[in-house]
XYZ file of C-alpha atoms in Angstrom:
560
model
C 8.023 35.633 -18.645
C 7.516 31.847 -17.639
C 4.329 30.495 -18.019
C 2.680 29.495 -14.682
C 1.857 25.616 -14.105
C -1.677 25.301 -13.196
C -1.981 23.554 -9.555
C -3.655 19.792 -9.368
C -6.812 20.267 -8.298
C -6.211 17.450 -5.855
C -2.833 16.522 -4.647
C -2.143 13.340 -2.431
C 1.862 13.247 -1.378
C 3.357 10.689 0.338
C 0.125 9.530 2.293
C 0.353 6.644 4.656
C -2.273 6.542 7.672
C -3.222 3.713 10.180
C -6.917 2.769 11.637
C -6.767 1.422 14.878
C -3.172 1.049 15.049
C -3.135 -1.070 12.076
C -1.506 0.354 8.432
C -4.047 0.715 6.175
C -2.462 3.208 3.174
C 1.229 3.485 2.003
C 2.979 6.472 0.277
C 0.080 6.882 -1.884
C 1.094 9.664 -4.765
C -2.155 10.937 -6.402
C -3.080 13.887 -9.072
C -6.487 14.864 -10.269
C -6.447 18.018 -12.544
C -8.959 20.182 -13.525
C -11.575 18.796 -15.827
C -10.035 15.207 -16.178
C -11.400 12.336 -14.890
C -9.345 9.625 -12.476
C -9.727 6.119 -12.030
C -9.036 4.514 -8.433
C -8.933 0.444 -9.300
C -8.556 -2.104 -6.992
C -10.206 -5.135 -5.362
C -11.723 -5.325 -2.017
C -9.399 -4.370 0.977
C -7.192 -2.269 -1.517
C -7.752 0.892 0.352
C -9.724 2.684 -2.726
C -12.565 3.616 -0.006
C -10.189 4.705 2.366
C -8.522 7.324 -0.196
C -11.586 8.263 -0.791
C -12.964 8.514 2.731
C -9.580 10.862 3.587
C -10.404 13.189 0.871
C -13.709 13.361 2.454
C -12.480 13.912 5.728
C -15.420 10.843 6.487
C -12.147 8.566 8.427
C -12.973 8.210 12.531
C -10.601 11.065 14.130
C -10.309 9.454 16.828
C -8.924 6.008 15.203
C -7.336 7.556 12.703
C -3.674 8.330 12.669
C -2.055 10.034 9.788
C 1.938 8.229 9.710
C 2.846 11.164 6.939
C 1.927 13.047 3.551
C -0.444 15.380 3.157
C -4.015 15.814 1.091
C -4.108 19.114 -1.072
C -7.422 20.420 -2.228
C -7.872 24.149 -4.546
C -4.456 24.602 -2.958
C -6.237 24.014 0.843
C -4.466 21.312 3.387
C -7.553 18.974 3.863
C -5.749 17.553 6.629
C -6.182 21.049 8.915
C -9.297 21.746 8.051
C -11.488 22.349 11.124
C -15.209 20.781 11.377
C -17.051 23.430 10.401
C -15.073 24.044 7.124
C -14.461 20.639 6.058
C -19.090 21.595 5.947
C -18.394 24.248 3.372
C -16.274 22.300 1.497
C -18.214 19.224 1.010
C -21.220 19.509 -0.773
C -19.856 22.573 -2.089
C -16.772 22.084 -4.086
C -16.817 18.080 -3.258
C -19.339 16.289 -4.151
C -19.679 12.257 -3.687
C -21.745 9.090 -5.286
C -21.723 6.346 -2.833
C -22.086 2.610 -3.968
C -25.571 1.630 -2.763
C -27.987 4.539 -3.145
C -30.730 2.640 -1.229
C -28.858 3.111 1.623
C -27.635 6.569 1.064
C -31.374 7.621 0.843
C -33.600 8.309 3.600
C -36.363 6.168 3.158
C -39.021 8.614 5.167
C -38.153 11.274 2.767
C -39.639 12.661 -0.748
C -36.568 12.382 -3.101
C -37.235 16.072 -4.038
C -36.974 17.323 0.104
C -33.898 15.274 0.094
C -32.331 17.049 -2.671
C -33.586 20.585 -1.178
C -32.098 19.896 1.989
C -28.221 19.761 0.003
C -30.008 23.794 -1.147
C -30.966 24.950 2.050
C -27.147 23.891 3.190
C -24.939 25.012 0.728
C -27.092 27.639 -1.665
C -28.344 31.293 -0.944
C -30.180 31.656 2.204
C -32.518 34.521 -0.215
C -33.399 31.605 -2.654
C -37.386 31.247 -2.314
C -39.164 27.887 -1.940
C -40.421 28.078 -5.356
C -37.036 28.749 -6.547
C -35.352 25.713 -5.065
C -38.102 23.782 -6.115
C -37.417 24.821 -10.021
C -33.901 23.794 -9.363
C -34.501 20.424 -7.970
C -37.016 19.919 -10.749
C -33.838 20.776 -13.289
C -31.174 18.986 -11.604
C -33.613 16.000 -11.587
C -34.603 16.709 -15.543
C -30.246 17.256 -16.111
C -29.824 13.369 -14.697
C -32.572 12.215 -17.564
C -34.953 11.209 -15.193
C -38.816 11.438 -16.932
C -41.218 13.010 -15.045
C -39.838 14.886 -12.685
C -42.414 16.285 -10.526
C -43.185 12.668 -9.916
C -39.860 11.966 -9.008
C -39.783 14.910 -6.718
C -42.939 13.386 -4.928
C -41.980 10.063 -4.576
C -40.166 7.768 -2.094
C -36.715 5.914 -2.925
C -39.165 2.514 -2.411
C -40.991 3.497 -5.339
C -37.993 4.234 -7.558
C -35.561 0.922 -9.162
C -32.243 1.161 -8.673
C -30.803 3.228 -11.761
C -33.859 6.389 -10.801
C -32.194 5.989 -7.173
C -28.380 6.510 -8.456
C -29.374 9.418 -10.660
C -31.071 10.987 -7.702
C -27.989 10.846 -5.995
C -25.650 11.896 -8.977
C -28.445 14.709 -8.821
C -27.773 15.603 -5.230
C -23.746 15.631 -5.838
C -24.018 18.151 -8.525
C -26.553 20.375 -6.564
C -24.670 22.906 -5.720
C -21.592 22.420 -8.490
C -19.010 21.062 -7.032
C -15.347 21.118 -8.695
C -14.632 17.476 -7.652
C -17.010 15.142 -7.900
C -15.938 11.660 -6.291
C -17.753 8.132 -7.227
C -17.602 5.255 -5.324
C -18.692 2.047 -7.060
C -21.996 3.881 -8.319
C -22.638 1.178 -10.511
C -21.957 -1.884 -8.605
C -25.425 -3.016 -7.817
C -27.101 -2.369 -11.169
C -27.248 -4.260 -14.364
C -25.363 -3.895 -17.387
C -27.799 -1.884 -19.329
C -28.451 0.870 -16.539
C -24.554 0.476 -15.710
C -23.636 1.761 -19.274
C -26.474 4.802 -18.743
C -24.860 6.007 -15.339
C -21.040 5.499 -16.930
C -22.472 7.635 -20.307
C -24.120 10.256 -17.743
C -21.493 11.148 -15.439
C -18.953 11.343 -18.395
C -21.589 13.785 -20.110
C -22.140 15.484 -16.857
C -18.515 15.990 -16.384
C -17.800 17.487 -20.212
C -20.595 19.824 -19.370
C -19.590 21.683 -15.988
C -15.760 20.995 -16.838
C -15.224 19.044 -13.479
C -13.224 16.434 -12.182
C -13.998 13.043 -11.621
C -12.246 10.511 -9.130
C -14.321 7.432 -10.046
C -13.313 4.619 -7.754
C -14.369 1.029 -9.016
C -13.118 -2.881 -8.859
C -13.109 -3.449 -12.585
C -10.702 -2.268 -14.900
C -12.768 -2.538 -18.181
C -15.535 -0.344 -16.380
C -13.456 2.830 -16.968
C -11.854 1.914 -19.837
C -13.814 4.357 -22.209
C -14.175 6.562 -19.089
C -11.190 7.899 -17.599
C -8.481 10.004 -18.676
C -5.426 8.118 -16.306
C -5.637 4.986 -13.842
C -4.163 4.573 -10.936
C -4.111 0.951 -9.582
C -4.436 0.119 -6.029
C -3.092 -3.172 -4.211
C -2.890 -3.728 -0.468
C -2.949 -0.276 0.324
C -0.533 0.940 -2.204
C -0.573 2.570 -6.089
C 1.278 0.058 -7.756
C 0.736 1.502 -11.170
C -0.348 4.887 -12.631
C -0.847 5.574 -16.310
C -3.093 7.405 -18.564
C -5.941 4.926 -19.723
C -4.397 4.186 -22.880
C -1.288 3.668 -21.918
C -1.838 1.418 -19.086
C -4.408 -0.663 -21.539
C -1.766 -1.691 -23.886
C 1.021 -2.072 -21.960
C 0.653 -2.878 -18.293
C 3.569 -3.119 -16.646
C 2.435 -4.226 -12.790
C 1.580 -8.425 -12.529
C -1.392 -7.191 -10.623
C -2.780 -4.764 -13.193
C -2.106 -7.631 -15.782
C -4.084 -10.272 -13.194
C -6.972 -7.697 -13.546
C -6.684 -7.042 -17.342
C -7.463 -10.744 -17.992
C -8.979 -12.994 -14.933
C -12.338 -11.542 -16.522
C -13.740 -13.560 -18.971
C -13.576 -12.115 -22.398
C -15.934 -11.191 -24.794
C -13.966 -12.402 -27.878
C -12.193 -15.363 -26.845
C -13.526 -19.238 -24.929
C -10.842 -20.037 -22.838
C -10.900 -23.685 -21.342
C -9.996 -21.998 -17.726
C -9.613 -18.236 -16.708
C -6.016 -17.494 -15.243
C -5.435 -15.987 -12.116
C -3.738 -13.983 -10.157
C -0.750 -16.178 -9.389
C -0.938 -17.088 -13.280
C 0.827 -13.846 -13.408
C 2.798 -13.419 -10.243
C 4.446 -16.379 -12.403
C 5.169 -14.496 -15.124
C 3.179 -14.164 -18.390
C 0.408 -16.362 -18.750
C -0.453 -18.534 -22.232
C -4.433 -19.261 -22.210
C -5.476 -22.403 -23.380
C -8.427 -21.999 -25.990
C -11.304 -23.879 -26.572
C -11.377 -26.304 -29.698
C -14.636 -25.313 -31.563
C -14.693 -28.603 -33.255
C -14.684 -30.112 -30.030
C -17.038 -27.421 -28.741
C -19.628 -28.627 -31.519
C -19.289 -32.460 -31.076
C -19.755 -32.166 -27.574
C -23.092 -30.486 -28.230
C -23.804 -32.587 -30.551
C -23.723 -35.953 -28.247
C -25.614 -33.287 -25.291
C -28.580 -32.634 -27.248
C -29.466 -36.328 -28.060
C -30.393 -36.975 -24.299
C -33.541 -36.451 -22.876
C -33.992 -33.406 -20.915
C -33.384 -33.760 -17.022
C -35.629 -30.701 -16.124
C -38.055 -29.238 -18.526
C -40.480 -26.255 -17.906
C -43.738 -25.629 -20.290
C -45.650 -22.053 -20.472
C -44.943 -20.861 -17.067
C -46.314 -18.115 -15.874
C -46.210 -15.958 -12.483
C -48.271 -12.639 -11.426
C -48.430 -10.837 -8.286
C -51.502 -8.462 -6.744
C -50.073 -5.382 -4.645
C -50.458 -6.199 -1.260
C -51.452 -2.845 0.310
C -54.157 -3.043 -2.712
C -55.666 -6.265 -1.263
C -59.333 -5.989 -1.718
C -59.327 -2.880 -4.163
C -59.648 -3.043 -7.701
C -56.523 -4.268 -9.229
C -54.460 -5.658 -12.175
C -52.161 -8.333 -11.339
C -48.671 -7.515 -11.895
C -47.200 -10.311 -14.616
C -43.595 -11.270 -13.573
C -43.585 -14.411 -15.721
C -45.070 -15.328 -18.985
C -45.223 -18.685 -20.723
C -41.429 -19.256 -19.921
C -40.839 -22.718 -21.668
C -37.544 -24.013 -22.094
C -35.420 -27.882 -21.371
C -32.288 -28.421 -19.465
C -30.235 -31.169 -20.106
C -27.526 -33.389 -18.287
C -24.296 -31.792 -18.124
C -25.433 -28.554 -19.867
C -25.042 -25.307 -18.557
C -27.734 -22.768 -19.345
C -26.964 -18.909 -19.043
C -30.314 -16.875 -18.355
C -29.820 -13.588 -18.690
C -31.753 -9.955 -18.686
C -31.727 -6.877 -16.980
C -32.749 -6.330 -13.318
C -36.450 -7.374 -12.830
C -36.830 -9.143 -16.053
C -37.997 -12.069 -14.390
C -34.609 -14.232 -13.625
C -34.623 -14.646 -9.911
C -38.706 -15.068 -9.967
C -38.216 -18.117 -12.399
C -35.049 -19.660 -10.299
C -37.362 -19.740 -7.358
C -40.846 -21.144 -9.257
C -38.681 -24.212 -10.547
C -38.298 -25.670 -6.902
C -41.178 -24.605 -6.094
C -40.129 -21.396 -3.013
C -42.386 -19.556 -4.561
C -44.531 -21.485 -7.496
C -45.600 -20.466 -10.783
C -49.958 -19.636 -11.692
C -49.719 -22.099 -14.510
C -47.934 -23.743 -15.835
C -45.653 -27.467 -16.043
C -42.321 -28.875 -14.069
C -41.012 -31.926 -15.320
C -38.287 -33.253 -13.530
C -37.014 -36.574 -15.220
C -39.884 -36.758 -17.202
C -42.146 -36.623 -14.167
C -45.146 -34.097 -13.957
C -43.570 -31.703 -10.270
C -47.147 -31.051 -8.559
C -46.989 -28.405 -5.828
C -49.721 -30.570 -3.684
C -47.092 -33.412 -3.854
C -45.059 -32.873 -0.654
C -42.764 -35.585 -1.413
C -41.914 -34.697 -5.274
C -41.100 -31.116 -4.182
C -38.554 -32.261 -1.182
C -36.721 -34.169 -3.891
C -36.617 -31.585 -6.246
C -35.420 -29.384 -3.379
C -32.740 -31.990 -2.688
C -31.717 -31.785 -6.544
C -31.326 -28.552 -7.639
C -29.707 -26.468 -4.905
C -28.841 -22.984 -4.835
C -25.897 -20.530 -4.820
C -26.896 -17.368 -4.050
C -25.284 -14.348 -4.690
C -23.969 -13.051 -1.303
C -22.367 -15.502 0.348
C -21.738 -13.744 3.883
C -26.077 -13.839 3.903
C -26.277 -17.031 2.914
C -24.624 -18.869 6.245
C -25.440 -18.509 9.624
C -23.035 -15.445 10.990
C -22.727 -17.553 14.366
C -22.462 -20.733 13.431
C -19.619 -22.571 12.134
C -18.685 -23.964 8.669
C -19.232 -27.163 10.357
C -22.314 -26.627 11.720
C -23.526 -24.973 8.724
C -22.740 -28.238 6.436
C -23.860 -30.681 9.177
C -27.029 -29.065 9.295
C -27.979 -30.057 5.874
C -26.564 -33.354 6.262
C -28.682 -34.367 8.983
C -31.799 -32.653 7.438
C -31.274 -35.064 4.760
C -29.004 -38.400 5.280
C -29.210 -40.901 8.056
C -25.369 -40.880 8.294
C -23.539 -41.165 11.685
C -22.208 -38.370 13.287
C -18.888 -39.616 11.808
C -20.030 -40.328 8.830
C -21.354 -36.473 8.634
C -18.065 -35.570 9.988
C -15.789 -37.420 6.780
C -18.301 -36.392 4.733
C -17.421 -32.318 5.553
C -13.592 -32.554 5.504
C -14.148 -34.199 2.059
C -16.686 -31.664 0.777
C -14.294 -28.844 1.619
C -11.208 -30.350 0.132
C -13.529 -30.693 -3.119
C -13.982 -27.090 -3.130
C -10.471 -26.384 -2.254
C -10.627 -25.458 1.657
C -8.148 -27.239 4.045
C -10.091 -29.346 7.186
C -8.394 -26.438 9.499
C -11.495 -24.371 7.831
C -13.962 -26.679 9.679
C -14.434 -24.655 12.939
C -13.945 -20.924 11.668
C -16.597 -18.848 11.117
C -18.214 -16.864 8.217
C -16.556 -13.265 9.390
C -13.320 -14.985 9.302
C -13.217 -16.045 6.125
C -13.014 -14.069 2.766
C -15.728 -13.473 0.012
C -14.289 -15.784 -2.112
C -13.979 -18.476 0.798
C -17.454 -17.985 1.740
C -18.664 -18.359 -0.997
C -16.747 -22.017 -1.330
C -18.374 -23.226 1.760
C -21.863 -22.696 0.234
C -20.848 -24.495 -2.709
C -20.080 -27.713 -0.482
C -22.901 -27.068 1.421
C -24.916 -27.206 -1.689
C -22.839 -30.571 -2.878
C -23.969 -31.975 0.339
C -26.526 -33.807 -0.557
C -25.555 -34.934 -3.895
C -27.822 -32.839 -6.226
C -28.038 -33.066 -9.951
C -28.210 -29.460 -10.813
C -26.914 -26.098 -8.864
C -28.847 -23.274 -10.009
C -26.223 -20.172 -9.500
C -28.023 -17.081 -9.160
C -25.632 -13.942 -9.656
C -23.491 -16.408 -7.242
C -19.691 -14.774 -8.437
C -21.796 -11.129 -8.563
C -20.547 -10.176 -5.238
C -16.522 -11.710 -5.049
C -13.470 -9.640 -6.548
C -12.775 -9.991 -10.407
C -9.741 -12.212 -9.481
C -11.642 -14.190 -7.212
C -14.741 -14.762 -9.657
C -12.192 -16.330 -12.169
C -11.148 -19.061 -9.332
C -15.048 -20.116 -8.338
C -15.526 -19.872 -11.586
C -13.041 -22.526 -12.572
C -14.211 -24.414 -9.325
C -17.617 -24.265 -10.738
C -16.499 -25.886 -14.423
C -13.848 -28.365 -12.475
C -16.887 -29.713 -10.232
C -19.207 -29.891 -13.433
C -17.184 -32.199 -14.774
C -16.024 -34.505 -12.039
C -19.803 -34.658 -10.358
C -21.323 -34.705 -14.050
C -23.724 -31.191 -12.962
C -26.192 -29.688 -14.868
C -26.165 -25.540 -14.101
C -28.568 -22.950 -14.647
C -26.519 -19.852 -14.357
C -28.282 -16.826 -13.938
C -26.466 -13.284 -13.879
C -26.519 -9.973 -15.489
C -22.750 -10.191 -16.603
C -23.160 -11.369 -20.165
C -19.103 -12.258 -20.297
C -19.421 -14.226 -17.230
C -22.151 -16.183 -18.851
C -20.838 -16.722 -22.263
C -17.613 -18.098 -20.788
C -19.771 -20.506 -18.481
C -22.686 -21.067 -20.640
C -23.700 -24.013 -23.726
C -26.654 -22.275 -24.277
C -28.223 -18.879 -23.356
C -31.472 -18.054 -22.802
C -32.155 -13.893 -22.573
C -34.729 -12.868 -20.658
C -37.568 -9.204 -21.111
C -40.426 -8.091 -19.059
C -41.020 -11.744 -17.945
C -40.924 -13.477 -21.261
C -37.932 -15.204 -23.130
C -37.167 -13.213 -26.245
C -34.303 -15.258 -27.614
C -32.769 -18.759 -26.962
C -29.081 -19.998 -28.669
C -26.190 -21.493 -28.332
C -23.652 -19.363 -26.855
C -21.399 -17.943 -29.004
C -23.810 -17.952 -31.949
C -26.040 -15.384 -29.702
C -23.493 -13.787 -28.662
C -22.176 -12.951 -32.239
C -25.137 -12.860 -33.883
C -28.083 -11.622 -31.498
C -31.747 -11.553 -33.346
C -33.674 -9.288 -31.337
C -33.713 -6.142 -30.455
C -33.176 -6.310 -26.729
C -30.618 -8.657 -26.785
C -28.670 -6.550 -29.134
C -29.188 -3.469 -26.571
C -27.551 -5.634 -23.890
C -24.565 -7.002 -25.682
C -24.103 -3.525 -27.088
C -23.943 -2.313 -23.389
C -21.307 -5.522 -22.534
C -17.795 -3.588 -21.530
């Protein structure tokens, strides 16, 4: 007797739909079995979302047009399901982990009611109040989260980020689904709770022998996660391998482009290649010359410093506490440290260790307790009006999201002028050259000058606020998670923008992110940052390789 073939727990054949009249995905072929665990990879725009969304059944009916294929689920057509089963099923049997769980929370709700509600849904109608309430308690106790009658009792607001995505992985599992589907859960968290989440949902998975469609934009994310990859571009799966496999030999330019446009942990490349690098054919990195590494360093070191900082310190008092009792919360603590001309100085450290609370002390946005500025040798005083609009003018920012950062309705050329006139006495035409050659220094054509921010992509955006920032001529740009928000491929071009405008404007950086390869490709020095003190300070690569403490050697442990 022939053996019967087990059915795919998920089947997508031949799916191509269109939102809006425009096509969105293309003959996508996709298989998750039982108890394995599928990668979706692509950039922004690649349609991973969408795939996901169609499982779902979360698409806009009315928009939506399906041009052909079908969507097989536990051997049900997803695709005929009406409204009140495609309820039963999800939450059920399909469970999902959205990207931003801030959002995905209600903020007037206890995090224990939320979970209760998923219960009261999809669970027993006979199950008592006490009894639900044990099970929330263990689903919440199953996601390691300490405490959890305290988490059941408190507000998202009062959780960080990593308590927030494990009360969400809590509320997917709730009622034990047989797919669980992940979209970018750990985009917005840092690289030490990033590792926790990846660890938990694999041990999660091994435990109630489910499957796992885990969508994400970075390859090396689910490299020690997933049992296959499929790789999405422009709507379509151009390659589909088991993780292995597709690791060592990759056969699709695109899946190469996305193997190495991210820096690398064990190689200093002099540029990072591209995407076209490898529409081109295979690429041959140039490496750095560590003699010529060391000399330059050598000839850095003997200037003076150009900004220097001496026992800073920052706390905070709770403002719905004013006029109780309090302690003051410390966010920085005797933060010392020197940057020099043309150096660029990584400062690392896991969400609120203090990074983004120093960036904005130095100019002054929000200043330190105590604590000493020198800019060019020159004591910074915060009563000195005049000092500070300099320093302003001299160390500009790049912030992380660039479609925040400008002015939605106003044009790239407004958005540049602005600054210009703010702080040059040049001529209207004078302001006007001065733009068209700012954006062709950043690699943006003059036909650029009267779009606006929707119309242009993350990785163009973000561009513009680099000009903006070279406006007005400053000796330092202090990059806060600035390439945390732009596509892998994208990050290695601003990236290489970043290093090409270093050296032709002779810039000093402070580069502050939580992706410890980004930094170490970008960085002369590092400085790693703990609870609002610095705990280690090196050169690059010597750090890197050879970390002293204990925290830094938790966070390069965690580096993918």
């Amino acid at each position: 007797m022939a053996k019967r073939i087990e059915a795919s727990l998920l089947s997508i054949d031949h799916l191509s739909l269109s939102i809006g009249g425009n096509p969105i995905l293309t003959d996508i072929n996709l298989r998750v079995e039982p108890n394995e665990i599928v990668a979706l990879v692509g950039e922004s725009g690649s349609g991973k979302s969408v795939t996901a969304q169609a499982i779902m059944g979360l698409l806009p009916k009315k928009q939506t047009q399906i041009d052909n294929g079908q969507i097989s689920f536990n051997d049900q057509n997803l695709l005929e399901l009406s409204s009140t089963e495609w309820e039963q099923l999800r939450g059920n049997d399909l469970g999902v982990i959205f990207q931003e769980p801030q959002s995905s929370l209600n903020p007037s709700m206890r995090c224990g009611e939320q979970i209760e509600e998923v219960g009261r849904k999809h669970l027993s109608k006979n199950l008592s109040k006490k009894a639900l309430k044990e099970k929330v308690l263990a689903a919440l106790a199953q996601v390691q989260l300490p405490h959890p009658e305290r988490i059941y009792a408190a507000y998202p607001h009062q959780l960080s980020g990593g308590q927030k995505q494990r009360i969400m992985i809590a509320m997917a599992l709730f009622c034990a689904p047989k797919l669980l589907i992940a979209d970018e859960p750990t985009t917005a968290l840092d690289v030490l709770v990033q590792k926790d989440i990846i660890e938990l949902i694999k041990s999660l998975q091994d435990e109630h022998q489910m499957s796992v469609l885990f969508i994400s934009h970075d390859l090396s994310l689910v490299a020690n996660l997933a049992d296959r990859i499929a790789v999405m571009q422009a709507g379509k799966i151009v390659e589909y391998a088991p993780t292995k496999e597709l690791f060592k030999h990759p056969q699709h330019p695109y899946t190469k482009g996305l193997l190495n446009t991210r820096p690398s942990k064990n190689k200093r490349l002099q540029a990072l290649p591209t995407l076209k690098d490898f529409s081109q054919g295979d690429f041959i990195p140039q490496m750095v010359d560590k003699k010529e590494r060391a000399q330059k360093h050598k000839s850095l070191y003997k200037q003076a410093p150009l900004l220097r900082v001496k026992q800073l310190e920052k706390s905070y008092l709770n403002p719905s506490l004013i006029g109780k009792k309090q302690a003051p919360t410390v966010a920085l603590k005797d933060i010392s440290f020197d940057l020099y001309p043309g150096e660029t100085l990584g400062l690392v450290g896991a969400s609120g260790c203090g990074k983004s609370t120093l960036a904005k002390a130095l100019v002054f946005l929000d200043p330190a307790n105590r604590g000493e500025v020198f800019w060019k040798g020159e004591l910074i005083k915060k009563e000195q009006q005049q000092q500070i609009k300099q320093l302003s003018k001299d160390i500009q920012f790049i912030f992380q999201d660039p479609y925040a950062a400008l002015h939605p309705l106003k044009t790239i050329t407004a958005a540049i002028d602005e600054v210009l006139t703010v702080h040059t006495s040049f001529t209207p035409l004078e302001r006007s050259e001065r733009i068209t050659a700012l954006l062709t220094q950043v690699g943006l054509s003059a036909e650029f000058r009267e779009r606006y921010p929707h119309q242009l992509s993350g990785g163009q955006r973000q561009r513009v606020v680099i000009a903006r920032a070279l406006a007005v001529e400053p000796k330092v740009l202090l990059c806060d998670e600035s390439v945390a928000a732009l596509d892998i491929s994208v990050q290695a071009q601003v990236l290489n923008l970043l290093n090409h405008l270093k050296k032709e404007l002779k810039l000093s950086f402070l580069f502050v992110s939580h992706d410890l390869n980004v930094v170490k490709h970008m960085a002369d020095r590092i400085i790693v940052m703990h609870q609002g003190c610095i705990v280690e300070e090196n050169e690059a690569d010597t750090l890197y390789h050879n970390p002293q403490t204990a925290f830094s050697k938790a966070l390069l442990a965690a580096v993918l």
